[in-house]
Structures are given as C-alpha cells and as structure tokens.
Amino acid sequence: MIQFAEVSKSYQQKLVLDAVCMEIPRGEIFGLLGPNGAGKTTLIRILNQILVADAGHIFLDNEPINRLHLKQIGYLPEERGLYKSMNVGAHLLFLAQLRGLSRSEALSNVTRWLKHFEIYDWKNKPIATLSKGMAQKVQFIASLVHEPKLLILDEPLSGFDPLNVDLILNEIKALKQKGTTIILSTHNMKSVDEVCDRVALLNKGKILVQDSVQHLRRNHSKGLIFVRFKGNMVGFANALWTDFTLLDQKEVEEGVFECTLQIRGSHTLNDLMRSLQDHVSIQHLSEILPSMQEVFVDMITQKVSENE
Amino acid sequence: MNKLLILVKREIVERLSQKGFWYMLVLGPLIVLIGLFAILKAADQGKQDIKVLIADPGQIMAHRLMAQEEKNVHYYFIDDYLELPEFQNAKAYREFDVLLELNEKVLNNKKCFVFYRDQLGLDARIQIKFQVERRLEELIAAKYSNLTEQSFREIKQGIIFDFRDLKDPKNESKEANAWVGFIMGAFVLFFVGLYGMTIFRATLREKSSRIVEVLMASVRPQQLMLSKIIGIGLVAVLQMFGWIVILGLGFEILQQTVFVDIFDPSNWDASGPQRLNPLSELVFEQLNFSFLIVHFLLFFIASFLFFGALFSVLGARSNADSDGQQFLLPLLFLIGFGIFSGIYAIYFPESSLTGFLSYLPFSSPVIALIELSKGVTFSAYIELLLSLLILIACAFVLLRLAANWYRKSILRF
C-alpha cells in the first residue's frame, strides 16, 4: 500500500501540489491522470525521491518512504534518455547495479529480460545505433530489470508503434499478475480503460477524484442506451413514449435496426425493456458508459466552468 | 558496489574509450618536447659573446682555465677583490658582463658568487660553471688527495655557484626558479580548465539526453556531481601522469642524445663540454623537484575539486551548448586571472596584493608553486600550507553548495 498524506510542493512560490492525499493498494495498476501541468511528474519525482516535498509524507507499506526503498522502485520517466556511447548490455547492467543489484544478479537479470523481449542479440549494440522505438524498449527494460515491487511508468507508450504498444500493455498486465504495483501516468486514455484498476485525476495540484475505472465511468454516465432490435421502426418509436429520447437510428440489415437512446427522468433499463418487449424483438440492449477520455474531459471542463 | 564507485567507473571507462584522450596523451607531451627541443636548439645558435671577469685575490686559478673554452665566453682575471658598486659603475669594468668572485677559501668552502649585469642564459651559466669548476677541482685534487682528477670527480662534492643579478646582489627575486613554479601552476590551471570543460559538457549532455532523471531516481545529486568530478579528475591525473612519464622519457632521451649532461662525470672527456643539458641544471640542481611534485599534486587535486564543482554547476544550469558558453566565459576568465596573478606575483613578490592573492582559491595554486620553486622558509611554508587548507576548505564548501544548486538546476529542462 502506498499512501500520500497531504503532500505539497511549490516552485518559486507557485503551488504545484496542494495537500495531495491518495492511496494505492498493492498489486493494482493505478492510473495517474491529469492535464499538462497538473503536477503528476512532480508527484512521481517526490515518490522517487528526486524531489523533496515541502510538506506531507509518503508511506510505503506503512513506513515513511526513504532511500532504502529505492531498490523496490522502478521508474520510466516521460523524458528519457540513455548514454549513446554505451552498448545495450553494459547500459542495463550499469542501471541495474545503481538500483542495488550485485554484478552477478544484474548480469543474470539483464540476460533474462533481453531474452524475454527477444532482443538478446542487441546486447552488444551501441545505443547510438538504435532506433527510437528500440531505445524505448531498452528503457522499459531498464525500469524493471531489478524486478521492483513498485513500477512507475510515465507515458510508457509514447514513441511505440501499435504492435509494441500491445507488447508493453501485455507486459504491464503480466507484471500485475506477478504482484507488482504499477503507477501509470499517461494521456493515452485507451490504455487506462484497458489496464487500470483505479485512477486518480489530478488538476492544478489537487486530486479531483480517485476511484475505480468502472465506478468513474458509471458515475459519469449520460444515460445513453444502445439497442439492436428486429421489427418496425414506427412501432419502436411509439413504444418509447416520452420516457426515452431516440438520438440515433440505423437499419443494419433488412428489418434490423441499431439505435441510441437517452433515458429521461429516473427511468431504468428495465423500464425500457418492459416498454419494448410487446412491440419489437430485442437482440441487444446495453448501457453506453463514457470512455475514460470522456470522463477526463468532462471532469476537467466541469472544474474549469466551476472556477469561472 | 558503492553507487559512487559505479558512477565513477562509468565516467572513467567512457573517457578512456574516447580516441581523443589517447591522442592528447601521446601528442600533447610530444608537442611540448618538440617545442622545447626547438627552443633549446635556437638558444644554442643564438649565443652572444660574454666577458667574464674572475676576481681571484688568492690567485688560486693562476690565470688558467681548462684548455677547451667555449668561443662565446671569454675569461679575464683580476688578482684583487672588487667591490660590486665599483664593478657596476667604473668605466674600466663596463665591458665585462659577469663578475665571478673567488674568495681565498674557495677550495675549502666550495662556494663562489657570480654577478651578472643582464640575465644570463642557462647555457652561459653552465659554461661558466663548467670551466671554473673543472679548474678548481683540478686544484683541489692536487692539493688534498692523491687521486687522479677523474677519480676525484667521481666522488667529489660539487662547488656551489651562486648566480646573482648585480641589481639584486642579495638574490631576493629568484626569478628563474619562480618561472618554473609559474609554469607548474599554470599547468595545474590548464588541466583544471581542460578537464573542467569536460565536466561541464558531460553534465550538460546528461541533462540534455534526459538520462539524468533515471540516474537521480537511484543516486543522490551530490553523488552524481561528485562522480563527474572524481571520475574525470582521475582521468586528468592519469593523463598528467602519462604526460610526466612521456616528458620524462623524452627528457632522458634528449639528455642521452642531444643535450648530454655535463654533470655526469662519464661525459667528461678531454674535448670538454661540447653539448650541455640546461634542463638537468634547472630541474636537478636548482629545484627540489620531488618536493615540488608532491605540492603540485596536492594543489592540483584541491583546485580540481574547487573548479570542478563550479563547472558541474554551470553544466547543470545550462540547457544547450551555446547557452553554456556564455556561462563558461566568466569561469575561464577566473582561470586566466589565476594565471596572470602568478605573473604579477613574480614581478611584485612582496606586494600586499600578492599576499592576498596567495590565499585566494583562484590564484593560490599558481602563487604557491612559484613560492615553493623559489624555496621557502619554515614560516613561509606554514603560510603556504594555510593557503592549501583554505583552498581545500573552499572546495568542500563549494561542493556542498554546488550539490544543492546542481539538484535544483539539473531537472530544469
């Protein structure tokens, strides 16, 4: 469990983090979301002990975080780089040793991870000769070569092609299965939808919300329903009466329609099913939940209008 | 392994894997040797006629010198004492460039004074010393031992020739020695500047490549900064050591082949000193070289820590090479200031400004080495150690401050 207790930080009298409180349970993939300049990187740097908080504390398994914990933390920063003069194997070995592994441990881990990602033949390649995507992969390995219990990934998917995005997302899921806690800071909301258990939304240094992805999406539901049915469109529209508004309709094959509805008032899906069952044959009916992208935009714009 | 050691090791491996390091290691001293050879050769060819008046009241030398005299040095005798003002001002003596005073007990006390009007080249000094010393040794061997002249020279105790400026007969300036100290001090600051730039660039490169954020998630900024200073400093020491070895070997080869050492008895044959070695005269006879080298290293290490911290902070504060160049100028100016303060100290050794500069960390390495090469009394040596302590203390204070500045600056992209 990672706890942030009232963590604050200012740069030249500008408050970047304002008494941030947050809890991240062990073994979860936790999405740290927020617009640019929200304070995500600062929070991550404090967790990595690159920066010191002006106030507040961070606890790792109920212990105030200290430099001894660094061995348990892996970090892939958004702005990443490698020494171009070194080769892949030597570079990974160097970073693993800095994380506290002995030379032999580091050597064995480097070999294992290079083989795992099927890039063992890059071992003696100079970093300078790698493409951007290849270098990103090496950096990703560097963040987990010492097998940390907590992995912090700041925009881990940027710079990857779709094939490698899948590879990295699968690896993130596999690490979760092994019990690694992962903090994922990203603007890629599709990946948040796909892998995150819980998220926190940070805006102007404050936590706006922290919840599970499912809860957030449900809480921001606009009452939209998707229906596919076989039957008469006029009969369907009449059955809706005034309780549901028909937003969109499309005949996908002879006599089969797909429609988007919006619930009015306090009506439910069950009410809709009862209204329709005598008029059309329902093939599919489900609530349309907003994507995390929509939740994100919704919350930030709501916050902006509140401030105005 | 300690994280600092891992970082230092990486720095060293990176520098040693660069071709530039090896080129500089070999070509640098070779260029110095070639330059030195050219200067000495040119000096050999540009010899001027020098008239030496030997005041020999005891007629010890009996108006005789060794058979082979150098053509450009001419000797004349006077069988009486000669007061310095008289030699300096009397019309009869104005044609003489040098007055060599032989006291009547020279065969026992083995010391004589040589006063010159204009600065004498090393070559001329060695000519005079060689000629007079050989004649005196011939007399000592005949008078006090049954040994042959050759056997006597092999076990002899050398005669001290104290060269002094007529305008400074008490020999208070010791200018020639001071220049050696100046060269060593300037050498210290040259290497500090050269490798300081490497620290600057390495820090800037780490910052602009963004690797620094990954590193700082594992190590403290102080460790990162210190690793640069120590790693690059060790490479600088290695290169300096290489220079010293190559220059030493070069001197030895020059000594054995081109500038044969006249102080080596085996080279004393009847033909006299055809080829001389002014370097060995300066290095081995006039200076306490090993003493100087120890202090040279101490001041080098302290200066490197001091300036290294400044260079690393500048690297951390800069965002691009062009941005860094303008920050570098004041620092390079300070190194230049250190070197020029050495020149000032040679010409105005007793001024209060020189006293102040000798404690200022920017200039103290050069001035201390100048003082050491001239020779210091115990109390002056204590003052010198104090200046070293101030430099070390300033270096450590600066390292602490710099680590803080470095931490604040390094993540400002």
XYZ file of C-alpha atoms in Angstrom:
721
model
C 0.000 0.000 0.000
C 1.288 3.451 -0.933
C -0.177 6.396 0.913
C 0.276 10.040 0.079
C -0.547 12.135 3.126
C -1.047 15.850 2.490
C 1.897 16.089 0.083
C 2.586 19.665 -1.017
C 5.239 21.197 -3.197
C 5.875 24.699 -4.514
C 8.276 26.002 -7.141
C 9.225 29.622 -6.621
C 6.076 30.353 -4.641
C 3.859 28.609 -7.194
C 1.912 25.795 -5.569
C 2.333 22.717 -7.745
C 0.933 20.099 -5.353
C -1.681 21.092 -2.840
C -2.016 18.659 0.079
C -2.351 15.601 -2.126
C -3.879 12.594 -0.352
C -4.055 9.310 -2.199
C -3.945 5.574 -1.556
C -2.698 2.961 -3.950
C -3.369 -0.644 -2.906
C -0.703 -3.281 -3.559
C -0.846 -5.230 -6.794
C -3.034 -2.719 -8.624
C -2.482 -0.796 -11.804
C -3.154 2.766 -10.784
C -3.671 5.471 -13.386
C -2.417 8.913 -12.505
C -4.282 11.229 -14.827
C -4.414 14.924 -15.336
C -3.881 17.654 -17.918
C -0.406 19.013 -18.649
C 0.984 20.938 -15.690
C -1.357 19.238 -13.220
C 1.595 18.126 -11.028
C 1.798 14.434 -11.996
C 5.522 14.450 -12.769
C 6.282 16.382 -9.588
C 4.334 13.837 -7.553
C 6.193 10.990 -9.274
C 9.551 12.693 -8.679
C 8.740 13.060 -4.990
C 7.812 9.376 -4.825
C 11.153 8.578 -6.499
C 12.902 10.869 -4.013
C 14.303 13.001 -6.801
C 12.463 15.932 -5.221
C 11.624 16.553 -1.609
C 8.078 17.537 -0.634
C 7.670 20.850 1.183
C 5.067 19.242 3.408
C 3.360 15.896 3.907
C 4.600 12.327 3.815
C 4.591 9.278 1.626
C 4.307 5.832 3.216
C 5.241 2.561 1.577
C 3.712 -0.364 3.460
C 3.143 1.960 6.419
C 6.800 3.009 6.535
C 7.799 6.580 5.684
C 9.482 6.293 2.322
C 13.296 6.511 2.400
C 16.249 5.873 0.116
C 16.367 2.197 1.073
C 13.016 1.797 -0.683
C 14.547 2.899 -3.993
C 15.673 -0.665 -4.636
C 11.978 -1.667 -4.691
C 11.004 1.074 -7.127
C 11.338 1.057 -10.903
C 10.922 4.273 -12.856
C 10.433 5.041 -16.502
C 10.309 8.837 -16.787
C 8.485 10.647 -19.548
C 11.671 12.426 -20.588
C 14.017 9.528 -21.013
C 17.497 9.101 -22.293
C 20.396 6.730 -22.494
C 24.164 7.124 -22.770
C 24.731 6.901 -26.507
C 28.333 5.794 -26.091
C 27.421 2.628 -24.159
C 26.095 -0.609 -25.563
C 22.742 -2.081 -24.580
C 24.014 -4.802 -22.231
C 26.505 -2.576 -20.419
C 23.921 0.175 -20.013
C 21.309 -2.134 -18.487
C 23.964 -3.657 -16.238
C 25.022 -0.172 -15.088
C 21.440 0.900 -14.258
C 20.641 -2.406 -12.521
C 23.741 -2.046 -10.322
C 22.734 1.516 -9.461
C 19.420 0.074 -8.260
C 21.354 -2.073 -5.808
C 21.822 -5.388 -7.592
C 25.160 -7.159 -7.350
C 27.036 -7.526 -10.618
C 26.136 -11.217 -10.963
C 22.447 -10.598 -10.143
C 22.375 -7.698 -12.575
C 24.035 -9.759 -15.295
C 21.575 -12.616 -14.909
C 18.535 -10.272 -14.852
C 19.726 -8.353 -17.908
C 20.182 -11.573 -19.854
C 16.736 -12.836 -18.784
C 14.883 -9.658 -19.702
C 16.670 -9.270 -23.036
C 15.697 -12.844 -23.886
C 12.144 -12.255 -22.614
C 11.727 -9.347 -25.025
C 13.519 -11.349 -27.740
C 16.231 -8.744 -28.158
C 19.195 -10.614 -26.703
C 21.139 -10.081 -29.913
C 21.055 -6.330 -29.224
C 23.240 -6.861 -26.162
C 26.417 -5.579 -27.770
C 24.743 -2.981 -29.968
C 25.773 0.618 -29.214
C 22.810 2.679 -28.010
C 23.660 5.265 -30.675
C 22.687 2.787 -33.411
C 19.210 2.019 -32.004
C 16.022 3.459 -33.492
C 13.741 5.479 -31.214
C 11.412 2.538 -30.679
C 14.298 0.177 -29.913
C 15.720 2.648 -27.402
C 12.279 2.939 -25.772
C 12.183 -0.812 -25.327
C 15.634 -0.774 -23.707
C 14.447 1.999 -21.388
C 11.375 -0.008 -20.465
C 13.589 -2.979 -19.578
C 15.871 -0.659 -17.583
C 12.923 0.326 -15.396
C 12.125 -3.266 -14.406
C 15.458 -5.067 -14.674
C 15.864 -5.048 -10.890
C 12.335 -6.513 -10.515
C 10.794 -3.739 -8.466
C 7.690 -4.157 -6.333
C 6.517 -0.724 -7.430
C 6.846 0.300 -11.064
C 6.214 3.913 -12.029
C 5.627 4.448 -15.725
C 5.329 7.995 -17.015
C 3.893 7.904 -20.539
C 5.281 4.428 -21.228
C 3.579 4.093 -24.602
C 4.841 7.251 -26.264
C 7.125 6.528 -29.181
C 5.942 2.939 -29.670
C 4.243 1.579 -32.782
C 0.831 -0.158 -32.262
C 2.491 -3.585 -32.173
C 4.832 -2.557 -29.404
C 2.038 -0.718 -27.562
C 0.263 -4.085 -27.300
C 3.509 -5.732 -26.219
C 4.044 -3.185 -23.436
C 0.393 -3.277 -22.272
C 0.551 -7.080 -22.108
C 3.775 -6.851 -20.145
C 2.154 -4.403 -17.722
C -0.728 -6.827 -17.199
C 1.699 -9.714 -16.705
C 3.639 -7.728 -14.106
C 0.384 -7.069 -12.244
C -0.288 -10.809 -12.238
C 3.105 -11.291 -10.569
C 2.068 -8.854 -7.811
C 3.837 -5.694 -8.992
C 2.080 -2.435 -8.144
C 2.110 -0.143 -11.161
C 1.534 3.579 -11.317
C 0.731 4.588 -14.857
C 0.801 8.239 -15.750
C -0.500 8.719 -19.260
C -2.629 10.750 -21.602
C -3.452 7.608 -23.523
C -6.964 7.022 -22.146
C -7.479 3.880 -24.203
C -4.694 2.234 -22.243
C -6.244 3.461 -18.989
C -9.541 1.862 -19.987
C -7.693 -1.307 -20.875
C -5.348 -1.877 -17.960
C -6.053 0.394 -14.989
C -7.956 -0.824 -11.944
C -8.204 2.569 -10.313
C -7.321 6.112 -11.261
C -6.754 9.461 -9.644
C -7.411 12.659 -11.507
C -5.056 15.465 -10.644
C -5.739 19.044 -11.702
C -3.760 22.132 -10.674
C -2.063 20.190 -7.910
C -5.259 18.845 -6.367
C -6.799 15.416 -6.523
C -10.227 15.876 -8.111
C -11.259 12.285 -7.772
C -9.865 8.816 -7.125
C -11.933 5.788 -7.828
C -12.104 2.562 -9.783
C -12.351 2.939 -13.551
C -15.744 1.217 -13.651
C -17.198 3.464 -10.929
C -15.959 6.601 -12.604
C -17.401 5.644 -15.959
C -20.723 4.697 -14.383
C -20.854 7.872 -12.313
C -20.322 9.920 -15.457
C -22.891 8.019 -17.451
C -25.173 10.267 -19.509
C -27.954 7.688 -19.557
C -27.278 6.530 -23.088
C -28.533 3.119 -24.192
C -27.691 1.051 -27.213
C -30.467 -1.153 -28.637
C -30.484 -3.582 -31.571
C -33.896 -4.963 -32.487
C -35.819 -6.671 -35.242
C -39.170 -5.162 -36.121
C -40.916 -1.984 -37.140
C -39.203 1.348 -36.534
C -42.515 3.232 -36.126
C -43.697 0.729 -33.529
C -40.358 1.048 -31.698
C -40.569 4.855 -31.645
C -44.125 4.789 -30.370
C -43.199 2.346 -27.606
C -40.562 4.738 -26.278
C -43.335 7.203 -25.440
C -41.941 10.195 -23.569
C -39.671 8.244 -21.194
C -36.774 7.831 -23.678
C -35.423 10.044 -26.448
C -34.304 8.490 -29.714
C -30.938 10.065 -30.590
C -29.776 7.947 -33.477
C -31.073 5.149 -35.684
C -29.580 2.935 -38.393
C -31.000 -0.026 -40.342
C -28.095 -2.512 -40.380
C -29.940 -5.200 -42.368
C -33.487 -5.886 -43.620
C -35.777 -5.105 -40.638
C -32.888 -4.957 -38.114
C -32.163 -1.565 -36.509
C -29.493 -0.184 -34.157
C -30.500 2.822 -32.086
C -29.068 5.077 -29.440
C -31.466 6.304 -26.774
C -31.235 8.621 -23.848
C -33.108 7.917 -20.629
C -35.320 10.707 -19.363
C -36.011 11.258 -15.670
C -35.485 8.339 -13.337
C -36.290 5.549 -15.752
C -34.130 2.462 -15.946
C -33.059 -0.190 -18.431
C -35.752 -2.495 -17.059
C -38.389 0.142 -17.787
C -37.163 0.290 -21.361
C -37.232 -3.495 -21.740
C -40.801 -3.615 -20.429
C -41.898 -0.868 -22.844
C -40.340 -2.547 -25.877
C -40.979 -6.248 -25.342
C -44.504 -6.247 -26.829
C -43.533 -4.212 -29.919
C -40.151 -5.408 -31.223
C -37.766 -8.339 -30.817
C -34.720 -7.071 -28.831
C -31.412 -8.610 -29.943
C -29.069 -6.474 -27.788
C -29.542 -3.830 -25.148
C -26.818 -2.211 -23.067
C -25.930 0.995 -21.307
C -23.314 3.093 -23.112
C -20.715 4.069 -20.492
C -18.451 7.006 -21.236
C -14.832 6.224 -22.081
C -12.135 7.444 -19.701
C -11.331 10.026 -22.350
C -14.856 11.407 -21.983
C -14.767 11.188 -18.195
C -11.462 13.039 -18.206
C -12.667 15.839 -20.499
C -15.954 16.027 -18.633
C -14.335 16.432 -15.247
C -11.711 18.933 -16.318
C -14.196 21.136 -18.221
C -16.613 20.912 -15.293
C -13.834 22.064 -12.982
C -12.923 24.928 -15.304
C -16.530 26.144 -15.511
C -16.871 25.882 -11.708
C -13.809 28.111 -11.304
C -15.207 30.623 -13.779
C 29.365 -1.949 -5.183
C 29.044 1.558 -3.850
C 26.939 3.666 -6.220
C 29.542 6.414 -6.351
C 32.140 3.877 -7.461
C 29.808 2.550 -10.164
C 29.281 6.078 -11.473
C 32.994 6.909 -11.282
C 33.864 3.682 -13.094
C 31.430 4.533 -15.895
C 32.926 8.008 -16.252
C 36.448 6.606 -16.448
C 35.528 3.878 -18.948
C 33.734 6.430 -21.138
C 36.688 8.834 -21.168
C 39.244 6.084 -21.764
C 37.218 4.704 -24.649
C 37.454 8.043 -26.444
C 40.181 8.325 -29.046
C 40.717 11.994 -28.155
C 42.050 11.023 -24.734
C 44.772 8.823 -26.213
C 45.679 11.355 -28.903
C 46.009 14.042 -26.229
C 48.008 11.689 -24.012
C 50.611 10.953 -26.663
C 50.594 14.004 -28.895
C 50.432 16.606 -26.084
C 53.797 15.807 -24.492
C 55.358 15.127 -27.889
C 54.412 18.633 -28.995
C 55.890 20.023 -25.761
C 59.118 18.064 -26.342
C 59.385 19.183 -29.939
C 58.773 22.784 -28.853
C 61.369 22.512 -26.117
C 63.890 20.954 -28.453
C 63.329 23.763 -30.946
C 63.742 26.438 -28.260
C 66.951 24.918 -26.887
C 68.389 24.449 -30.336
C 67.547 28.034 -31.202
C 69.136 29.183 -27.937
C 72.290 27.250 -28.803
C 72.563 29.032 -32.117
C 71.831 32.473 -30.725
C 74.744 32.604 -28.279
C 76.173 36.046 -27.569
C 79.708 36.871 -26.547
C 80.069 37.121 -22.805
C 83.057 38.553 -20.956
C 83.659 37.089 -17.522
C 85.938 38.850 -15.064
C 87.254 36.482 -12.418
C 88.265 38.297 -9.211
C 90.848 35.908 -7.751
C 92.683 37.685 -4.925
C 94.344 34.453 -3.805
C 95.477 33.747 -7.364
C 94.108 30.280 -6.893
C 93.407 29.694 -10.528
C 96.733 31.246 -11.562
C 95.076 32.843 -14.562
C 94.421 29.432 -16.030
C 91.314 27.654 -17.209
C 90.791 24.356 -18.940
C 92.192 24.106 -22.431
C 88.841 23.977 -24.218
C 86.944 27.169 -23.820
C 83.620 27.926 -25.419
C 84.195 30.522 -28.087
C 81.438 32.834 -26.939
C 82.521 33.022 -23.282
C 85.758 34.931 -22.621
C 87.544 34.940 -19.263
C 89.722 37.678 -17.731
C 91.400 37.721 -14.342
C 91.985 40.319 -11.684
C 94.156 39.453 -8.663
C 92.232 41.501 -6.158
C 88.880 41.924 -4.521
C 86.436 44.042 -6.429
C 83.551 45.819 -4.752
C 80.242 45.383 -6.556
C 79.478 49.119 -6.973
C 82.890 49.578 -8.489
C 82.334 46.725 -10.933
C 78.926 48.080 -11.713
C 79.923 51.700 -12.277
C 83.658 52.013 -13.016
C 84.380 52.677 -16.657
C 87.188 50.091 -16.667
C 84.791 47.259 -15.896
C 81.816 48.209 -18.020
C 82.932 45.930 -20.839
C 82.549 42.878 -18.580
C 79.208 41.156 -18.396
C 79.934 38.924 -15.447
C 81.969 39.146 -12.250
C 82.968 35.840 -10.704
C 84.207 36.218 -7.116
C 86.634 33.585 -5.903
C 87.285 34.008 -2.227
C 90.608 32.797 -0.892
C 88.991 29.866 0.896
C 87.024 28.622 -2.085
C 88.883 25.303 -2.093
C 87.520 24.663 1.403
C 84.095 26.292 1.483
C 83.348 25.358 -2.146
C 81.144 28.308 -2.813
C 81.543 31.256 -5.124
C 79.337 34.074 -6.304
C 78.678 35.057 -9.896
C 77.187 38.512 -10.549
C 75.759 39.376 -13.936
C 74.632 42.658 -15.487
C 71.980 41.209 -17.809
C 70.101 37.987 -17.331
C 72.355 35.063 -18.265
C 71.010 32.204 -20.306
C 71.203 28.772 -18.773
C 73.684 27.753 -21.376
C 76.084 30.552 -20.421
C 75.680 29.762 -16.721
C 76.584 26.164 -17.329
C 79.586 27.122 -19.472
C 80.962 29.339 -16.721
C 80.285 26.812 -14.020
C 81.833 24.031 -16.008
C 85.016 25.901 -16.821
C 85.668 27.272 -13.364
C 84.603 24.165 -11.504
C 86.872 21.905 -13.510
C 89.836 24.130 -12.863
C 89.095 24.305 -9.144
C 88.614 20.565 -8.917
C 91.926 20.055 -10.573
C 93.478 22.204 -7.860
C 91.558 20.504 -5.035
C 92.502 17.057 -6.285
C 96.160 18.046 -6.479
C 96.205 19.766 -3.114
C 94.149 17.449 -0.914
C 94.260 13.980 -2.380
C 96.376 11.510 -4.189
C 93.557 10.669 -6.525
C 93.611 11.281 -10.217
C 91.480 14.139 -11.412
C 88.957 11.692 -12.960
C 88.630 9.574 -9.770
C 88.282 12.684 -7.682
C 85.412 13.967 -9.835
C 83.516 10.776 -9.332
C 83.475 11.216 -5.533
C 83.610 14.980 -5.396
C 81.345 17.339 -3.523
C 80.149 19.931 -6.022
C 81.130 23.572 -5.885
C 78.195 25.902 -5.448
C 77.945 28.699 -7.955
C 75.553 31.300 -6.689
C 74.392 33.363 -9.679
C 73.102 36.787 -8.721
C 71.875 39.834 -10.503
C 74.090 42.874 -9.978
C 70.928 44.855 -9.367
C 69.827 42.272 -6.811
C 73.073 41.026 -5.273
C 71.299 39.581 -2.249
C 69.365 37.402 -4.638
C 65.957 38.188 -3.326
C 63.973 37.652 -6.504
C 64.986 34.137 -7.677
C 63.134 34.918 -10.869
C 64.272 31.940 -12.950
C 63.075 29.461 -10.357
C 59.880 31.424 -9.948
C 59.072 30.953 -13.621
C 59.379 27.192 -13.201
C 56.836 27.382 -10.376
C 54.676 29.583 -12.548
C 54.768 27.052 -15.383
C 53.762 24.284 -12.966
C 50.946 26.407 -11.539
C 49.754 27.362 -14.990
C 49.933 23.656 -15.904
C 47.639 22.897 -12.937
C 45.108 25.513 -14.028
C 45.447 24.462 -17.680
C 44.486 20.875 -16.814
C 41.781 22.063 -14.425
C 40.327 24.238 -17.206
C 40.673 21.498 -19.827
C 39.021 18.808 -17.736
C 36.618 21.285 -16.136
C 35.217 21.795 -19.630
C 34.826 18.014 -19.863
C 32.839 18.034 -16.594
C 30.708 20.853 -17.957
C 29.986 19.065 -21.223
C 29.365 15.675 -19.576
C 26.853 17.237 -17.164
C 25.151 19.152 -19.961
C 24.976 16.023 -22.128
C 23.414 14.013 -19.287
C 20.904 16.765 -18.796
C 20.004 17.231 -22.448
C 19.779 13.469 -23.082
C 17.413 13.257 -20.051
C 19.286 10.246 -18.626
C 19.748 12.362 -15.528
C 16.195 11.717 -14.311
C 16.717 7.948 -14.428
C 20.014 8.343 -12.573
C 18.579 10.613 -9.919
C 15.938 8.027 -9.127
C 18.823 5.819 -7.978
C 21.528 8.154 -6.694
C 21.718 11.461 -4.910
C 22.558 14.564 -6.977
C 25.673 15.019 -4.844
C 26.856 11.533 -5.836
C 26.160 12.250 -9.477
C 28.101 15.508 -9.341
C 30.961 14.033 -7.328
C 31.230 11.075 -9.706
C 31.814 13.505 -12.572
C 34.458 15.429 -10.668
C 36.229 12.342 -9.314
C 35.951 10.236 -12.474
C 37.071 12.970 -14.828
C 39.639 14.134 -12.261
C 41.181 10.663 -12.141
C 41.313 10.601 -15.929
C 43.006 14.015 -15.803
C 45.544 12.699 -13.269
C 46.110 9.659 -15.479
C 46.710 11.908 -18.447
C 49.014 14.155 -16.455
C 50.882 11.095 -15.228
C 51.151 9.972 -18.838
C 52.476 13.404 -19.780
C 55.024 13.276 -16.963
C 56.181 9.786 -17.988
C 56.384 10.659 -21.685
C 58.027 14.021 -20.975
C 60.429 12.321 -18.531
C 61.336 9.703 -21.095
C 61.634 12.421 -23.706
C 63.948 14.466 -21.473
C 66.004 11.362 -20.806
C 66.318 10.613 -24.495
C 67.196 14.250 -25.241
C 69.686 14.150 -22.394
C 71.318 10.985 -23.691
C 71.413 12.074 -27.297
C 71.156 15.799 -27.908
C 71.811 17.650 -24.652
C 74.338 15.461 -22.862
C 74.526 16.076 -19.136
C 77.715 17.812 -18.149
C 77.247 16.839 -14.559
C 77.674 13.218 -15.360
C 81.419 12.513 -14.877
C 81.383 9.847 -17.546
C 80.809 12.555 -20.110
C 83.925 14.436 -19.075
C 86.442 13.792 -21.702
C 89.239 15.945 -22.919
C 87.120 17.640 -25.521
C 85.173 19.455 -22.805
C 81.510 20.291 -22.774
C 80.538 20.172 -26.384
C 76.904 19.545 -25.547
C 75.206 20.624 -22.370
C 71.942 19.965 -20.629
C 70.347 23.065 -19.201
C 67.248 21.126 -18.172
C 69.069 18.946 -15.709
C 70.769 22.044 -14.340
C 67.426 23.664 -13.699
C 65.471 20.633 -12.588
C 68.002 18.689 -10.582
C 70.425 21.293 -9.343
C 68.323 24.365 -8.630
C 64.936 22.964 -7.620
C 63.778 20.438 -5.076
C 61.840 18.659 -7.751
C 60.213 15.835 -5.769
C 59.083 18.342 -3.111
C 57.554 20.453 -5.847
C 55.822 17.479 -7.463
C 54.133 16.489 -4.178
C 52.768 20.010 -3.726
C 51.916 20.223 -7.397
C 49.663 17.153 -6.970
C 48.118 18.476 -3.735
C 47.252 21.813 -5.309
C 46.038 20.095 -8.450
C 43.593 17.887 -6.507
C 42.317 20.781 -4.395
C 41.945 23.096 -7.422
C 40.206 20.386 -9.401
C 37.640 19.877 -6.641
C 37.144 23.637 -6.382
C 36.806 24.420 -10.080
C 35.160 21.049 -10.867
C 32.236 21.949 -8.598
C 31.831 25.266 -10.434
C 31.993 23.633 -13.872
C 29.430 20.978 -12.909
C 27.006 23.603 -11.589
C 27.358 25.552 -14.832
C 26.643 22.338 -16.764
C 23.574 21.714 -14.619
C 22.274 25.260 -15.122
C 22.757 25.301 -18.890
C 20.261 23.924 -21.338
C 22.293 23.962 -24.522
C 25.938 24.200 -25.528
C 25.505 27.748 -26.799
C 23.719 28.685 -23.586
C 26.594 27.204 -21.591
C 29.331 29.040 -23.472
C 28.284 32.405 -22.044
C 28.293 30.970 -18.520
C 31.716 29.480 -19.142
C 33.365 32.759 -20.061
C 33.472 34.190 -16.515
C 34.845 30.905 -15.198
C 37.544 30.732 -17.856
C 38.290 34.347 -17.041
C 38.850 33.334 -13.403
C 41.310 30.647 -14.522
C 43.063 33.251 -16.670
C 43.052 35.575 -13.679
C 44.774 32.835 -11.632
C 47.489 32.501 -14.248
C 48.043 36.251 -14.600
C 48.152 36.702 -10.852
C 51.152 34.338 -10.972
C 52.959 36.720 -13.329
C 52.116 39.615 -11.014
C 53.496 37.647 -8.060
C 56.802 37.060 -9.863
C 57.325 40.774 -10.515
C 55.862 42.054 -7.241
C 56.545 39.268 -4.759
C 56.409 41.496 -1.712
C 53.277 43.462 -2.537
C 50.248 43.176 -0.283
C 48.135 42.224 -3.303
C 50.374 39.202 -3.873
C 49.870 38.284 -0.223
C 46.117 38.489 -0.703
C 46.218 36.541 -3.974
C 48.222 33.778 -2.320
C 45.170 32.960 -0.168
C 42.554 33.424 -2.892
C 41.479 29.979 -4.196
C 41.502 31.135 -7.824
C 45.151 32.189 -7.720
C 46.680 30.364 -4.750
C 47.815 27.224 -6.677
C 49.982 29.263 -9.056
C 51.414 31.574 -6.395
C 52.110 28.693 -4.004
C 54.044 26.775 -6.641
C 56.004 29.919 -7.509
C 56.926 30.373 -3.843
C 57.842 26.704 -3.474
C 60.078 26.744 -6.513
C 61.935 29.780 -5.158
C 62.432 27.951 -1.888
C 60.553 28.809 1.290
C 61.425 29.295 4.923
C 59.536 27.309 7.553
C 57.192 30.200 8.383
C 56.540 30.854 4.692
C 55.852 27.144 4.247
C 53.255 27.274 7.035
C 51.580 30.204 5.246
C 51.619 28.144 2.089
C 50.006 25.186 3.811
C 47.401 27.594 5.130
C 46.612 28.691 1.579
C 46.272 24.993 0.632
C 43.919 24.440 3.570
C 41.840 27.460 2.547
C 41.647 26.085 -0.985
C 40.570 22.638 0.280
C 38.039 24.170 2.693
C 36.621 26.387 -0.084
C 36.457 23.339 -2.367
C 34.411 21.402 0.197
C 32.099 24.330 0.973
C 31.621 24.868 -2.738
C 30.965 21.162 -3.312
C 28.181 21.297 -0.711
C 26.650 24.435 -2.195
C 27.139 23.166 -5.719
C 25.352 19.901 -4.923
C 22.328 21.922 -3.844
C 22.441 24.173 -6.934
C 23.034 21.103 -9.068
C 19.938 19.354 -7.616
C 17.801 22.423 -8.262
C 19.105 23.037 -11.780
C 19.575 19.615 -13.271
C 15.859 18.908 -13.738
C 15.054 22.287 -15.301
C 14.884 21.374 -18.941
